N, CA, C and O of each residue as an XYZ file, in Angstrom:
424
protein
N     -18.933      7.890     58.848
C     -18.465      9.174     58.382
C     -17.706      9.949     59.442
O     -16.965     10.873     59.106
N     -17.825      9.691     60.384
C     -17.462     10.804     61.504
C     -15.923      9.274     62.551
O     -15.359      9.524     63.617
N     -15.828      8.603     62.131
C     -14.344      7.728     62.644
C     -13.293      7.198     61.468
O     -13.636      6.515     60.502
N     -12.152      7.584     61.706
C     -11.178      7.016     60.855
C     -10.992      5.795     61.064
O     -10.882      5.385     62.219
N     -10.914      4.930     59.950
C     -10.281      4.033     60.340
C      -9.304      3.318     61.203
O      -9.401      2.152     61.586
N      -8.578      3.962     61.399
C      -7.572      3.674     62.284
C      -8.252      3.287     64.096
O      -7.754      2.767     65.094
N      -9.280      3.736     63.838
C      -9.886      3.131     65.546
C     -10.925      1.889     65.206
O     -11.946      1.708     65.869
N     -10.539      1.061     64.098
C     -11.094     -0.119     64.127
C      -9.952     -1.286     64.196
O      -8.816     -1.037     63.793
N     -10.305     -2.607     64.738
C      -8.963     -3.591     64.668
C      -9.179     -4.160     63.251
O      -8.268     -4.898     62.877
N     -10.227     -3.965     62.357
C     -10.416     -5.051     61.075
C     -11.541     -4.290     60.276
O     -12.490     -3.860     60.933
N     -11.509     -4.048     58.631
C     -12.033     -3.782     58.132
C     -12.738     -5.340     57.380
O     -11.981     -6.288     57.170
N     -13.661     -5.394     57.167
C     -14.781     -5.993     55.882
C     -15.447     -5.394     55.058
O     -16.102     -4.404     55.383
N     -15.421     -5.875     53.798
C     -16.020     -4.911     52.619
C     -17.133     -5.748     52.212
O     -16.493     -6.443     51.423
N     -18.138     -6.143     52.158
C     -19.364     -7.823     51.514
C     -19.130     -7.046     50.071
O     -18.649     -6.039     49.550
N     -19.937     -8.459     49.787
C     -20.049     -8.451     48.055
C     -21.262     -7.682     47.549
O     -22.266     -7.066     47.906
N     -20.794     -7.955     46.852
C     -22.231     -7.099     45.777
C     -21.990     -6.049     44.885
O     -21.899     -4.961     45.454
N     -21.807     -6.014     43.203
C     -21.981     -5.336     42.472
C     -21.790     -3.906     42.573
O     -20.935     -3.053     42.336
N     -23.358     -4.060     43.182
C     -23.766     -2.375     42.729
C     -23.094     -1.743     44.076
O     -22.547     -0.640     44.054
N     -23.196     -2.630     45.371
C     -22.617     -1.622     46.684
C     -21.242     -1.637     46.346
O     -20.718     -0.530     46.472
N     -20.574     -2.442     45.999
C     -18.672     -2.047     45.304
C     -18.733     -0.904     44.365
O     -18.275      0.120     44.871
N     -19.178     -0.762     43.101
C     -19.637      0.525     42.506
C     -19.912      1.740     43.390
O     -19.292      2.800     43.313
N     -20.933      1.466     44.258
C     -21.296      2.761     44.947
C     -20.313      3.077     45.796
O     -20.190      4.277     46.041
N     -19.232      1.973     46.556
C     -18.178      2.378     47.285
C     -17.376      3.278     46.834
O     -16.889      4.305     47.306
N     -17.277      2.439     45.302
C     -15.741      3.052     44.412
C     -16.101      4.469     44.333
O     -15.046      5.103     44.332
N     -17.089      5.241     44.268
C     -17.487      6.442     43.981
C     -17.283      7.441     44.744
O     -17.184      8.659     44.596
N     -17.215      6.388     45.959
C     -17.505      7.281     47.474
C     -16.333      7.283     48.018
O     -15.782      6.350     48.603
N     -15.757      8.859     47.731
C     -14.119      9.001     48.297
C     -13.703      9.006     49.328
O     -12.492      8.918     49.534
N     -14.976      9.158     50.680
C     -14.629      8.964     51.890
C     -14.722      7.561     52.245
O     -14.176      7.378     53.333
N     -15.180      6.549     51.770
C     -15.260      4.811     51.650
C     -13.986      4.480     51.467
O     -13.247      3.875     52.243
N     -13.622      5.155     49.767
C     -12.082      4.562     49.408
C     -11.125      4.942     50.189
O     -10.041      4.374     50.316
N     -11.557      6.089     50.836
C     -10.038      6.804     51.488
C     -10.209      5.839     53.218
O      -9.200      5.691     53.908
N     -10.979      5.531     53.479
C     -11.418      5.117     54.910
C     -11.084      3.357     54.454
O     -11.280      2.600     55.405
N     -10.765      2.877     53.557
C     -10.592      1.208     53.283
C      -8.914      1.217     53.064
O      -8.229      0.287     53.489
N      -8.384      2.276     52.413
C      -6.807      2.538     51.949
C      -6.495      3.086     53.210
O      -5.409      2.601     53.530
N      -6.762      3.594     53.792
C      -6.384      3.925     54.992
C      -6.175      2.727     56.501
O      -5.278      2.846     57.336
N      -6.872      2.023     56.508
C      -6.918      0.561     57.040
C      -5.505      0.106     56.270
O      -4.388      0.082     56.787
N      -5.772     -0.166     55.211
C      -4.328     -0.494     54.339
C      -3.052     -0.478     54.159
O      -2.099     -1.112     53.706
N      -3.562      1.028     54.976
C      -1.902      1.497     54.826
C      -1.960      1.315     56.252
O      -0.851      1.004     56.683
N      -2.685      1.381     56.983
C      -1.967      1.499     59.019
C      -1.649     -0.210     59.369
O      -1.312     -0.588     60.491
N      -1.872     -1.361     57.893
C      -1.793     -2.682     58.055
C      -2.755     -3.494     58.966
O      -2.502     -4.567     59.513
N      -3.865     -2.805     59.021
C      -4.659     -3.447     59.403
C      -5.430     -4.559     58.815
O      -6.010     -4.212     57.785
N      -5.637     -5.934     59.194
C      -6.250     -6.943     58.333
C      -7.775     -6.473     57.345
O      -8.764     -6.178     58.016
N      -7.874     -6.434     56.098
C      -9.273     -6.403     55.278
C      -9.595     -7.401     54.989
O      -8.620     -7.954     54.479
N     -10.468     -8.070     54.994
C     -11.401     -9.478     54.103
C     -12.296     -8.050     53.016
O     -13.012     -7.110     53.358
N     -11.923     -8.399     52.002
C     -12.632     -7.931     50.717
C     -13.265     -9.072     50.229
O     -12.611    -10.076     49.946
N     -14.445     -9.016     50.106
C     -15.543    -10.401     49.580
C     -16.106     -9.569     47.812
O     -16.745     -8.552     47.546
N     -15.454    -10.651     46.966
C     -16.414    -10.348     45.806
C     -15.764     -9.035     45.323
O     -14.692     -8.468     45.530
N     -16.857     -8.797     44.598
C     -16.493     -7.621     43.839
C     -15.791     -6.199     44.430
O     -15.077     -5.390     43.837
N     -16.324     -6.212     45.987
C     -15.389     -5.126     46.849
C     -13.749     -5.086     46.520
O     -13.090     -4.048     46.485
N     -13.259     -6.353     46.301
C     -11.748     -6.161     46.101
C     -11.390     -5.437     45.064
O     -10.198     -5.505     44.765
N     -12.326     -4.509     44.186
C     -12.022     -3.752     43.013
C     -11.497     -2.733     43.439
O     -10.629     -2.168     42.775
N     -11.945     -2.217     44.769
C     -11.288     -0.862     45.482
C     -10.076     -0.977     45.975
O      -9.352     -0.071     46.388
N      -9.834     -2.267     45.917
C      -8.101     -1.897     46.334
C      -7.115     -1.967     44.655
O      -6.017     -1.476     44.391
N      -7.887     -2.630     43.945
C      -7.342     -2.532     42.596
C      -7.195     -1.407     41.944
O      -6.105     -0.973     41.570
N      -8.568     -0.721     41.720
C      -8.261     -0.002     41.368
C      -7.566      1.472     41.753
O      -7.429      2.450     41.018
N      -7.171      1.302     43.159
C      -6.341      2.262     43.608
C      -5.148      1.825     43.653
O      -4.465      2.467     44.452
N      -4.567      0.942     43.094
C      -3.215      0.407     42.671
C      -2.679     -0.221     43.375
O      -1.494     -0.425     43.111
N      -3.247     -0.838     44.601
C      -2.208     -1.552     46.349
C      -2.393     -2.760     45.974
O      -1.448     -3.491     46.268
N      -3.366     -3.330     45.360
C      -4.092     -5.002     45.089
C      -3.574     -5.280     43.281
O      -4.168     -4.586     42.456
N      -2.753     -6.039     42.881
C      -2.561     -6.225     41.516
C      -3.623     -7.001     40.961
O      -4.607     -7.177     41.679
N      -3.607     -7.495     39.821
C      -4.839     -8.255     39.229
C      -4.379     -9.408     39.297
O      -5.045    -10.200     39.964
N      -3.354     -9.816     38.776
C      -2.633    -10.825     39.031
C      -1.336    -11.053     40.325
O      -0.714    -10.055     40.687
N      -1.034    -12.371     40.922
C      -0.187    -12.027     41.874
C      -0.301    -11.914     42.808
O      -1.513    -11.755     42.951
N       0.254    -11.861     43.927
C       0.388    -12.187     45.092
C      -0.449    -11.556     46.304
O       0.194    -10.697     46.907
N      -1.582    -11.762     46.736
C      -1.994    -10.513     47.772
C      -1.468    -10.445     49.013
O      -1.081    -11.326     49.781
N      -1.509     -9.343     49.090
C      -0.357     -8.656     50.639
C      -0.526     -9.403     52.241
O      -1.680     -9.643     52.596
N       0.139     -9.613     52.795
C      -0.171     -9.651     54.230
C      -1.121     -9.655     54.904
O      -0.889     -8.679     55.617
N      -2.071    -10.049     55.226
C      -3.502     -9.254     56.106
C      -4.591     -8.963     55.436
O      -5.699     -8.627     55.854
N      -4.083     -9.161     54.042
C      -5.491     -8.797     52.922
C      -6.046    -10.211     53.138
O      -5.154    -11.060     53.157
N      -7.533    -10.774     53.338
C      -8.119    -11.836     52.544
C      -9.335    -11.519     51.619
O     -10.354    -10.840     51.750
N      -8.738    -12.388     50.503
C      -9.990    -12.060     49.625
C     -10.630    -12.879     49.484
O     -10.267    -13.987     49.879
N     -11.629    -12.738     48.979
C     -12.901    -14.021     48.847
C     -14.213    -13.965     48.226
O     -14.641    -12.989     47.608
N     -14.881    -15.142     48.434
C     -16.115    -15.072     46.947
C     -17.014    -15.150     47.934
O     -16.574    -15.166     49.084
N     -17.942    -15.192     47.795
C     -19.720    -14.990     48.541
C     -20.113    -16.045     48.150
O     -21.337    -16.158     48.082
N     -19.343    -17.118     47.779
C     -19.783    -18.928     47.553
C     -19.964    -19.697     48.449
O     -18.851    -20.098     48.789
N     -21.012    -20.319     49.270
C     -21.325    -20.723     50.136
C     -20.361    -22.080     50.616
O     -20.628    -22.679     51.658
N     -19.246    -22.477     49.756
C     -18.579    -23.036     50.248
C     -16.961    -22.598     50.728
O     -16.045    -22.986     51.452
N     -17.235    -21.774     50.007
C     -15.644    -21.089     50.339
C     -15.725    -19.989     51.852
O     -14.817    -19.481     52.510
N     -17.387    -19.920     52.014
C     -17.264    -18.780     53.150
C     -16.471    -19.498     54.457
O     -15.693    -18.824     55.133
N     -16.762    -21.098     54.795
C     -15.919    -20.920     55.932
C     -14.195    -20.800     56.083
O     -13.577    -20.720     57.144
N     -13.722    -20.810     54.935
C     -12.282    -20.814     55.139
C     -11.869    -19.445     55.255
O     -11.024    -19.018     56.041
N     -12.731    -18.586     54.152
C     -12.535    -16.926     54.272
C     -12.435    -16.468     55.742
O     -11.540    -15.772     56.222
N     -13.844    -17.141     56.566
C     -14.102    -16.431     57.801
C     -12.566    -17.188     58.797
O     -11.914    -16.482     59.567
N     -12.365    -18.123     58.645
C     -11.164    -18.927     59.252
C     -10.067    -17.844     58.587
O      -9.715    -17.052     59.461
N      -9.643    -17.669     57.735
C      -8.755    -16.771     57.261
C      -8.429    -15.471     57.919
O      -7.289    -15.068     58.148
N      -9.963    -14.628     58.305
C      -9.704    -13.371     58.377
C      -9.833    -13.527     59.726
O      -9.373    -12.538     60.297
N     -10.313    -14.443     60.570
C     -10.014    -14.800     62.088
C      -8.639    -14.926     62.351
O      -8.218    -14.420     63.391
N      -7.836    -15.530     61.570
C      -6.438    -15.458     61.940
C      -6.085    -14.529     61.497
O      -4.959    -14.392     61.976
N      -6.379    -13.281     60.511
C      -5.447    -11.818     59.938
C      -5.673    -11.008     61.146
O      -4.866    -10.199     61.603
N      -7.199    -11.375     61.778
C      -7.094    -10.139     62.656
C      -6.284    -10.209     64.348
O      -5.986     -9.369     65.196
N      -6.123    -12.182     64.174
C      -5.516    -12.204     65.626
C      -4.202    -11.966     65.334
O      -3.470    -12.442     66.201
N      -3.586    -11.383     64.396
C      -1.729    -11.153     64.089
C      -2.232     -9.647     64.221
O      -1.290     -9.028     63.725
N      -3.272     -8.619     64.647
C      -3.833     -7.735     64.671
C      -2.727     -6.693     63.634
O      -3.516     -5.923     63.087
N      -1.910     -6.493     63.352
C      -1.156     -5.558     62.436
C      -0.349     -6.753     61.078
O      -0.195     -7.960     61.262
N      -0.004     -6.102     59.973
C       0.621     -6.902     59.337
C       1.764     -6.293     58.617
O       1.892     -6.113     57.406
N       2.381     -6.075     59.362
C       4.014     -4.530     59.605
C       4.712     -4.921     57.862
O       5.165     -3.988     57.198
N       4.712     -6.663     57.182
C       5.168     -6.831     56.449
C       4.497     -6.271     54.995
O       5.046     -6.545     53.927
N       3.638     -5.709     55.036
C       2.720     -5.467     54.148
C       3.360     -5.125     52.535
O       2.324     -4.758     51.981
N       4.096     -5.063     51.822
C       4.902     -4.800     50.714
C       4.528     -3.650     50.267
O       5.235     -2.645     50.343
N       3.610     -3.677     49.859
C       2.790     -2.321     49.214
C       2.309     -0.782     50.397
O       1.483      0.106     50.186
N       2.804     -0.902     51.053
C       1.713     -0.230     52.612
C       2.265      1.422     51.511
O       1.418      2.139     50.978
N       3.836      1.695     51.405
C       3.756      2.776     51.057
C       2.978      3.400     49.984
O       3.014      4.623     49.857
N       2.056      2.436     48.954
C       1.474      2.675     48.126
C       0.564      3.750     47.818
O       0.531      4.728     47.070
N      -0.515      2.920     49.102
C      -1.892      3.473     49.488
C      -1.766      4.915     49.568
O      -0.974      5.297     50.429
N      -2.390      5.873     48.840
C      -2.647      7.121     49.081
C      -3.446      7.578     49.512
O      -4.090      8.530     49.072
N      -3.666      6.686     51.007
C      -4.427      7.612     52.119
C      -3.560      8.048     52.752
O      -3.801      8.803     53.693
């Protein structure tokens, strides 16, 4: 509550239902994850967390995800490529190409 995003190198969101729900609710969560978003900083959204970038309009449902975004399932086989994934989003530490960056309304 008390650091902006912007003084982290990498956001992660885990899975789970009800904590994605309770995120989506929580305007200092959404504004502190879109905000990462927009400064192009790498997110791994796991699971149901990727609803917060949807439903704030930067993440489509269908189609292509942005630069630096990885998304991913909480399936015990897919976790090591996710974690391989977001190991390489965060060593490109910015992702300047981001398409959508002006989107985010943080």
């Amino acid at each position: 509550l008390t650091a902006p995003s912007v003084l982290f190198d990498a956001v992660l969101v885990p899975a789970g239902a009800a904590a994605a729900q309770a995120l989506q609710r929580d305007g200092q969560a959404v504004h502190f994850v879109l905000e990462a978003f927009k400064h192009c900083k790498p997110l791994c959204m796991v699971g149901e967390s990727v609803d917060i970038l949807r439903r704030a309009g930067v993440l489509p449902e269908d189609g292509p995800v942005p630069a630096g975004v990885v998304v991913g399932t909480n399936e015990p086989t897919a976790r090591l490529q996710m974690a391989q994934d977001f190991i390489a989003a965060i060593g490109k530490h910015r992702h300047w190409a981001r398409a959508l960056v002006d989107r985010a309304p943080a």
